[in-house]
Amino acid sequence: MTLFKSDYFHNMDLADIRDKVEAGERLSFEDGVRLFHCPEPLAVGALAHRVRTRLHGDRTFYVVNRHVNYTNVCVNGCEFCAYQREEGQSGGFVLTREDVLAKLEAAPLPPREVHIVGGCHPKLGLDYFEDILSTVHKHYPDAVLKCFTAVEIAHFARLENISTHEVLTRLKAAGLGMMPGGGAEIFAERVRERLCPRKATADEWLAIHEQAHGLGLKTNGTMLFGHIETIEERVDHLVRLRESQDRSHGYTCFIPLPFLTENSKLTIDNPLTGLEELKTIAVCRLMLDNIPHIKAYWVMLGVKQAQAALKFGADDFDGTVVEEKIGHEAGATSEQGLSRSELEDMIRGCGCTPVERDGFFNAI
Ligand code: V47
Ligand code: SF4
C-alpha cells in the first residue's frame, strides 16, 4: 500500500506507531492517546484497516440472529439509558417463556445466534432464566445462546444470594453458550460513579467475564463512548480489556457503541461526529491486538456508517437482529432488522466479501 511507504504518517506524527503496527508490536497507552489526538481520522483508519486486512482480508462476517429483550424493568437507572422503566411504570414489560418462543418463531429465518438481554428486574429469579434458556435450547439446538451481560449476572447472584460463579455454572448447564459484551460502558470509576453508580463495578464486570472464560464460555466486550468520558478514559478502558484478555483469552468480539442521545436523562454539549465515531472504532482495532473481531453494529451506527467502519478496522456486521429496543428507544434511526441478502449486498457494496458465521464466528 503506497500510503504506508509515503511520508504521510511522518506528517501526522504517527510514523513510529505505523512502524509498530507494521511489526505487529503492541501499542502503549500513550500511543492510544496520540491516535485519538491525531487530527486526521483517515490516517488512523488506514492503520486500523491494515490490521483488519492482515487478520481477515476483505472477509466481513454476519450472522442470522435474533435479539430478545425479556424486560425493560431495571433497578439500576443508568443516566444514559432510554430503555429502562421502573417496576409498575407504564410501558414496563416482562416476557414469559411463551412470549420469547413466539418472538423466535416469528423471525423470518431460524437463528444461528440468539441474543437475550434485559434490565435488572427486582423479582425475576434464576429459575426464570434457566427455564428460558433450556426452552430456547430445546427448540433451537443449532443456535448459540448469547445471553445476559455481566451486569445481569452480578444482579442474579445478588438476588439469589449465591456467587456469580454458581450463576454462570447453572446458566451454562441450562444452555448458555456465550455472553454479550454489554454493561462495560467505560471502566473508569469517575464515569461509572456519575452515570451508573448502581450497576456492577468495572472490576466485577471483568471478573465475571474471566470466570465465564474459565468455564469455557466465550464472551464479547463493549465500550459506550461519546458522553462524559475523556480520551484517556477510553484508552484506559481498552487497555483494561486487553489485559483481561491476556489473562483469560475468551473475548471473541469487541463492539464500540456510540452514545445515542434521545430520551436519555444525560445531556451532553458535544455530540459525536461521524468521523470521531470512525476514528474511535479504528483505535479500538489498533489497541485490542488480542481480540479477533471488531463489530460495526449497524443498529447504533446506522447502516451507512457501519459500512464505512468496515474500512476503519471493523470486520463484523452483526446480523439480521429482527427487533431491537435499546438503541431505538435512544433514537437509533436504523431498521429494526435486515435480511440476509440486504446484509450481503451492503457488505459487497463496500468491496468486501460476506461470510455467514455462527455465534462463535465459525464460517457456515
Ligand atoms: O450495555 C445503553 C448500551 C448496550 C445506550 O455482545 C447505549 O454481541 C448507545 O451491548 N446509546 C447493549 N448505547 C448493547 C450491547 C450489544 C449490542 C449488540 C451486540 C452485542 C454483543 C452487544 O447498549 C448497553 C449499553 O452499553 N446503551 N443506552 C444509548 N443511549
Ligand atoms: Fe438497566 Fe442496562 Fe439500562 Fe443500566 S443500561 S438502566 S443496567 S437496562
Coordinates of C-alpha atoms and ligand atoms in Angstrom, one line a residue:
M1 CA 0.0 0.0 0.0
T2 CA 1.7 3.2 -1.2
L3 CA 0.2 5.1 1.7
F4 CA 2.5 3.1 4.1
K5 CA 5.6 4.0 2.1
S6 CA 5.0 7.7 1.9
D7 CA 5.8 10.4 4.4
Y8 CA 2.1 10.7 5.2
F9 CA 2.5 9.1 8.6
H10 CA 5.6 11.3 9.4
N11 CA 3.5 14.4 8.6
M12 CA 0.8 13.0 11.0
D13 CA 3.5 12.3 13.7
L14 CA 2.4 8.7 13.5
A15 CA 5.5 7.2 11.8
D16 CA 6.6 5.3 15.0
I17 CA 3.1 3.9 15.6
R18 CA 2.9 2.9 11.9
D19 CA 6.2 1.0 12.3
K20 CA 4.9 -0.8 15.4
V21 CA 1.7 -1.7 13.6
E22 CA 3.7 -3.0 10.6
A23 CA 5.9 -5.0 13.0
G24 CA 2.8 -6.4 14.9
E25 CA 4.0 -4.8 18.1
R26 CA 1.7 -3.9 20.9
L27 CA 0.7 -0.2 21.2
S28 CA 1.1 1.6 24.5
F29 CA -1.4 3.6 26.5
E30 CA 0.4 6.8 25.2
D31 CA 0.1 5.5 21.6
G32 CA -3.6 5.2 22.1
V33 CA -4.0 8.7 23.3
R34 CA -1.9 10.0 20.4
L35 CA -4.0 8.2 17.9
F36 CA -7.1 9.8 19.4
H37 CA -5.5 13.2 19.2
C38 CA -4.4 12.8 15.6
P39 CA -6.2 15.4 13.5
E40 CA -6.5 13.1 10.5
P41 CA -9.0 10.2 11.1
L42 CA -8.1 8.8 7.7
A43 CA -4.5 8.2 8.8
V44 CA -5.7 6.3 11.9
G45 CA -8.3 4.5 9.8
A46 CA -5.6 3.4 7.3
L47 CA -3.6 1.8 10.2
A48 CA -6.6 0.0 11.5
H49 CA -7.6 -1.2 8.1
R50 CA -4.1 -2.6 7.7
V51 CA -4.6 -4.7 10.9
R52 CA -8.1 -5.7 9.9
T53 CA -6.8 -6.8 6.5
R54 CA -4.0 -8.8 8.0
L55 CA -6.4 -10.6 10.3
H56 CA -9.3 -11.2 7.9
G57 CA -8.5 -10.0 4.4
D58 CA -11.7 -8.4 3.0
R59 CA -13.9 -11.0 4.7
T60 CA -16.8 -9.5 6.6
F61 CA -18.8 -11.6 9.0
Y62 CA -22.5 -11.6 9.7
V63 CA -24.9 -13.9 11.5
V64 CA -28.6 -14.8 11.1
N65 CA -29.6 -13.8 14.7
R66 CA -32.5 -12.6 16.8
H67 CA -32.4 -10.2 19.7
V68 CA -34.9 -10.7 22.5
N69 CA -35.3 -8.3 25.5
Y70 CA -37.1 -10.1 28.3
T71 CA -37.8 -7.0 30.4
N72 CA -37.1 -3.3 30.4
V73 CA -37.7 -3.0 34.2
C74 CA -34.4 -2.3 35.9
V75 CA -33.3 -1.3 39.3
N76 CA -30.1 0.4 38.1
G77 CA -31.5 3.5 36.3
C78 CA -28.3 4.4 34.4
E79 CA -28.2 8.1 33.4
F80 CA -27.6 7.3 29.7
C81 CA -30.3 4.6 29.3
A82 CA -33.5 5.4 27.4
Y83 CA -34.7 1.8 27.6
Q84 CA -35.2 1.4 31.4
R85 CA -38.5 1.6 33.3
E86 CA -39.2 1.4 37.0
E87 CA -41.3 -1.5 38.3
G88 CA -45.0 -0.6 37.8
Q89 CA -44.2 2.3 35.5
S90 CA -46.3 2.4 32.3
G91 CA -44.5 0.9 29.3
G92 CA -42.7 -1.6 31.6
F93 CA -42.9 -5.3 30.4
V94 CA -41.7 -8.8 31.3
L95 CA -41.8 -11.5 28.7
T96 CA -43.0 -15.0 29.5
R97 CA -41.2 -18.1 28.2
E98 CA -44.1 -18.4 25.6
D99 CA -43.5 -14.7 24.5
V100 CA -39.8 -15.4 24.0
L101 CA -40.6 -18.5 21.9
A102 CA -43.2 -16.7 19.9
K103 CA -40.7 -13.9 19.0
L104 CA -38.2 -16.5 17.9
E105 CA -40.8 -18.4 15.8
A106 CA -41.9 -15.2 14.1
A107 CA -38.3 -14.5 12.9
P108 CA -38.0 -15.0 9.1
L109 CA -35.1 -17.4 9.4
P110 CA -34.2 -19.8 12.2
P111 CA -31.4 -18.0 14.1
R112 CA -27.9 -19.3 14.5
E113 CA -27.4 -16.9 17.4
V114 CA -30.0 -15.8 20.0
H115 CA -29.1 -12.6 21.9
I116 CA -31.2 -12.3 25.1
V117 CA -30.6 -9.4 27.5
G118 CA -32.8 -7.3 29.7
G119 CA -32.9 -4.9 32.7
C120 CA -32.0 -5.9 36.2
H121 CA -35.5 -6.8 37.4
P122 CA -36.0 -6.8 41.1
K123 CA -38.0 -10.1 41.2
L124 CA -37.1 -12.4 38.4
G125 CA -35.3 -15.4 40.0
L126 CA -32.6 -17.6 38.4
D127 CA -35.2 -20.3 37.6
Y128 CA -36.9 -17.9 35.2
F129 CA -33.7 -17.6 33.2
E130 CA -32.8 -21.3 33.4
D131 CA -36.3 -22.1 32.1
I132 CA -36.0 -19.6 29.2
L133 CA -32.5 -20.9 28.2
S134 CA -33.4 -24.6 28.3
T135 CA -36.6 -24.0 26.4
V136 CA -34.9 -22.0 23.7
H137 CA -32.0 -24.5 23.6
K138 CA -34.5 -27.4 23.1
H139 CA -36.3 -25.6 20.2
Y140 CA -33.2 -24.2 18.6
P141 CA -30.3 -26.6 19.3
D142 CA -28.2 -25.2 16.4
A143 CA -28.3 -21.6 17.8
V144 CA -25.6 -20.2 20.1
L145 CA -27.4 -18.7 23.1
K146 CA -25.5 -15.4 23.7
C147 CA -27.4 -14.1 26.8
F148 CA -27.1 -11.9 29.9
T149 CA -24.5 -9.2 30.4
A150 CA -22.1 -9.4 33.3
V151 CA -24.2 -6.7 35.0
E152 CA -27.2 -9.1 34.9
I153 CA -25.1 -12.0 36.1
A154 CA -24.0 -9.9 39.1
H155 CA -27.6 -8.9 39.7
F156 CA -28.9 -12.5 39.6
A157 CA -26.2 -13.5 42.1
R158 CA -27.1 -10.7 44.5
L159 CA -30.9 -11.6 44.3
E160 CA -30.2 -15.3 44.8
N161 CA -27.5 -14.7 47.4
I162 CA -25.1 -17.1 45.5
S163 CA -21.8 -16.5 43.8
T164 CA -21.5 -15.3 40.2
H165 CA -19.6 -18.5 39.5
E166 CA -22.6 -20.5 40.6
V167 CA -24.9 -18.4 38.5
L168 CA -22.7 -18.9 35.4
T169 CA -22.4 -22.7 36.1
R170 CA -26.2 -23.1 36.3
L171 CA -26.9 -21.0 33.2
K172 CA -24.3 -22.9 31.3
A173 CA -25.9 -26.1 32.3
A174 CA -29.3 -24.7 31.0
G175 CA -27.8 -23.9 27.6
L176 CA -25.9 -20.6 27.8
G177 CA -23.1 -20.6 25.1
M178 CA -21.8 -17.1 25.2
M179 CA -22.2 -13.8 27.0
P180 CA -22.7 -10.5 25.1
G181 CA -20.4 -7.5 25.9
G182 CA -22.9 -5.0 27.3
G183 CA -22.7 -3.3 30.6
A184 CA -19.0 -2.4 30.3
E185 CA -19.8 1.2 29.5
I186 CA -16.5 2.9 30.5
F187 CA -14.5 1.2 33.2
A188 CA -13.2 4.4 34.8
E189 CA -14.6 4.8 38.3
R190 CA -15.2 8.6 37.8
V191 CA -17.5 7.9 34.9
R192 CA -19.4 4.9 36.5
E193 CA -19.9 6.9 39.7
R194 CA -21.6 9.7 37.6
L195 CA -23.5 7.6 35.1
C196 CA -24.2 4.2 36.5
P197 CA -23.3 4.0 40.2
R198 CA -25.7 1.1 41.0
K199 CA -24.5 -1.4 38.4
A200 CA -21.6 -3.8 38.7
T201 CA -18.2 -2.1 39.0
A202 CA -15.5 -2.4 36.3
D203 CA -13.6 -5.0 38.4
E204 CA -16.8 -7.1 38.9
W205 CA -17.6 -6.9 35.1
L206 CA -14.0 -8.0 34.2
A207 CA -14.0 -10.8 36.9
I208 CA -17.3 -12.2 35.7
H209 CA -16.1 -12.4 32.1
E210 CA -12.9 -14.1 33.3
Q211 CA -15.0 -16.6 35.3
A212 CA -17.1 -17.3 32.2
H213 CA -13.9 -17.9 30.2
G214 CA -12.7 -20.2 32.9
L215 CA -15.9 -22.2 32.5
G216 CA -15.3 -22.5 28.7
L217 CA -17.8 -19.8 27.7
K218 CA -16.9 -17.2 25.1
T219 CA -17.8 -13.5 25.7
N220 CA -17.7 -10.2 23.9
G221 CA -16.7 -6.7 25.2
T222 CA -18.2 -3.2 24.5
M223 CA -17.3 0.4 25.1
L224 CA -20.0 3.1 25.3
F225 CA -18.3 6.3 24.1
G226 CA -19.2 9.9 23.3
H227 CA -20.7 11.0 26.6
I228 CA -18.7 12.4 29.5
E229 CA -15.6 10.2 29.2
T230 CA -12.1 11.6 28.4
I231 CA -9.8 10.3 25.7
E232 CA -7.6 8.9 28.5
E233 CA -10.6 7.1 30.0
R234 CA -11.4 5.5 26.6
V235 CA -7.8 4.3 26.2
D236 CA -7.8 3.0 29.8
H237 CA -10.9 1.0 29.0
L238 CA -9.3 -0.6 26.0
V239 CA -6.1 -1.4 28.0
R240 CA -8.0 -2.9 30.9
L241 CA -9.9 -5.1 28.5
R242 CA -6.7 -6.1 26.6
E243 CA -5.1 -7.1 30.0
S244 CA -8.2 -9.2 30.8
Q245 CA -7.9 -11.0 27.5
D246 CA -4.2 -11.7 28.2
R247 CA -5.3 -13.4 31.4
S248 CA -8.3 -15.4 30.2
H249 CA -8.4 -15.5 26.3
G250 CA -12.2 -15.8 26.0
Y251 CA -13.2 -12.5 24.3
T252 CA -14.3 -13.1 20.7
C253 CA -15.5 -9.7 19.5
F254 CA -15.5 -6.1 20.6
I255 CA -18.3 -3.7 20.0
P256 CA -17.7 0.1 20.1
L257 CA -21.1 1.7 20.9
P258 CA -21.6 5.4 20.2
F259 CA -23.8 7.1 22.7
L260 CA -27.3 7.9 21.3
T261 CA -28.8 10.9 23.0
E262 CA -32.5 10.8 22.5
N263 CA -34.8 10.1 25.6
S264 CA -31.8 10.0 27.9
K265 CA -31.5 11.8 31.2
L266 CA -28.0 12.6 30.2
T267 CA -27.5 15.7 28.1
I268 CA -24.1 16.4 26.5
D269 CA -22.6 19.5 24.9
N270 CA -20.6 18.0 22.1
P271 CA -22.3 15.0 20.4
L272 CA -20.0 12.7 18.4
T273 CA -19.3 13.5 14.8
G274 CA -19.3 10.7 12.3
L275 CA -15.5 11.0 11.9
E276 CA -15.0 10.7 15.6
E277 CA -17.0 7.5 15.7
L278 CA -14.9 6.1 12.9
K279 CA -11.6 7.1 14.5
T280 CA -12.7 5.5 17.8
I281 CA -13.5 2.3 16.0
A282 CA -10.1 2.4 14.4
V283 CA -8.3 3.0 17.7
C284 CA -10.2 0.1 19.2
R285 CA -8.9 -2.2 16.4
L286 CA -5.4 -1.0 16.9
M287 CA -5.3 -1.2 20.7
L288 CA -7.1 -4.5 21.1
D289 CA -4.5 -6.6 19.4
N290 CA -5.6 -9.8 21.2
I291 CA -9.4 -9.7 20.3
P292 CA -10.0 -11.2 16.9
H293 CA -13.2 -9.3 15.8
I294 CA -14.5 -5.7 15.9
K295 CA -18.2 -5.3 15.3
A296 CA -19.7 -2.5 13.1
Y297 CA -23.0 -2.6 15.0
W298 CA -25.3 -1.2 12.3
V299 CA -28.2 -0.7 14.7
M300 CA -26.4 2.0 16.7
L301 CA -24.1 3.3 14.0
G302 CA -26.7 3.4 11.2
V303 CA -26.1 1.2 8.2
K304 CA -24.0 3.7 6.1
Q305 CA -21.7 4.5 9.0
A306 CA -21.4 0.7 9.7
Q307 CA -20.3 0.2 6.1
A308 CA -17.7 3.0 6.5
A309 CA -16.5 1.3 9.7
L310 CA -15.5 -1.8 7.6
K311 CA -12.7 0.4 6.2
F312 CA -11.7 1.6 9.7
G313 CA -10.9 -1.7 11.4
A314 CA -14.3 -3.5 11.8
D315 CA -14.8 -6.9 10.2
D316 CA -18.2 -8.0 11.6
F317 CA -21.6 -6.6 10.6
D318 CA -23.6 -8.3 13.4
G319 CA -26.7 -9.7 11.9
T320 CA -30.3 -9.8 11.0
V321 CA -31.4 -8.7 14.5
V322 CA -35.1 -8.6 13.6
E323 CA -36.2 -6.4 16.6
E324 CA -34.1 -4.0 18.6
K325 CA -35.2 -1.9 21.6
I326 CA -32.2 -0.5 23.5
G327 CA -30.8 1.6 20.6
H328 CA -34.2 2.5 19.1
E329 CA -35.5 3.8 22.4
A330 CA -32.4 6.1 22.4
G331 CA -33.1 7.4 18.9
A332 CA -31.5 4.9 16.6
T333 CA -32.9 5.5 13.1
S334 CA -31.8 2.2 11.6
E335 CA -34.2 -0.5 10.5
Q336 CA -35.4 -3.0 13.2
G337 CA -34.0 -5.8 11.2
L338 CA -32.2 -6.7 7.9
S339 CA -32.5 -9.7 5.7
R340 CA -29.6 -12.0 4.8
S341 CA -29.5 -10.6 1.2
E342 CA -29.6 -7.0 2.4
L343 CA -26.6 -7.7 4.7
E344 CA -24.7 -9.4 1.9
D345 CA -25.4 -6.6 -0.5
M346 CA -24.3 -4.0 2.0
I347 CA -21.1 -5.8 2.6
R348 CA -20.4 -6.4 -1.1
G349 CA -21.2 -2.8 -1.8
C350 CA -18.1 -1.9 0.3
G351 CA -15.9 -4.2 -1.8
C352 CA -15.8 -6.8 1.0
T353 CA -16.7 -10.5 0.9
P354 CA -19.6 -11.5 3.1
V355 CA -19.1 -14.6 5.3
E356 CA -22.1 -16.0 7.1
R357 CA -21.0 -17.2 10.6
D358 CA -22.4 -18.9 13.6
G359 CA -22.5 -17.3 17.1
F360 CA -18.9 -18.4 17.7
F361 CA -17.6 -16.8 14.4
N362 CA -17.2 -20.2 12.6
A363 CA -17.9 -19.7 8.9
I364 CA -21.0 -21.6 7.9
Ligands
V47_1 O1 -24.9 -2.3 27.7 C1 -27.5 1.8 26.5 C2 -25.6 0.4 25.6 C3 -25.6 -1.8 25.5 C4 -27.4 3.5 25.2 O2 -22.1 -8.6 22.6 C5 -26.5 2.5 24.7 O3 -22.6 -9.1 20.5 C6 -25.9 3.9 23.0 O4 -24.1 -4.5 24.5 N1 -26.7 4.8 23.3 C7 -26.4 -3.0 25.0 N2 -25.7 2.7 23.6 C8 -26.0 -3.4 23.6 C9 -24.8 -4.4 23.6 C10 -24.6 -5.2 22.4 C11 -25.3 -5.0 21.2 C12 -25.1 -5.8 20.1 C13 -24.2 -6.9 20.2 C14 -23.6 -7.2 21.4 C15 -22.7 -8.4 21.5 C16 -23.8 -6.3 22.5 O5 -26.1 -0.7 24.9 C17 -25.7 -1.5 26.9 C18 -25.2 -0.1 26.9 O6 -23.8 0.0 27.0 N3 -26.5 1.5 25.6 N4 -28.0 3.0 26.3 C19 -27.5 4.7 24.4 N5 -28.4 5.7 24.8
SF4_2 FE1 -30.6 -1.1 33.4 FE2 -28.9 -1.7 31.5 FE3 -30.4 0.5 31.2 FE4 -28.5 0.5 33.0 S1 -28.2 0.3 30.8 S2 -30.6 1.1 33.4 S3 -28.4 -1.7 33.7 S4 -31.1 -1.6 31.3

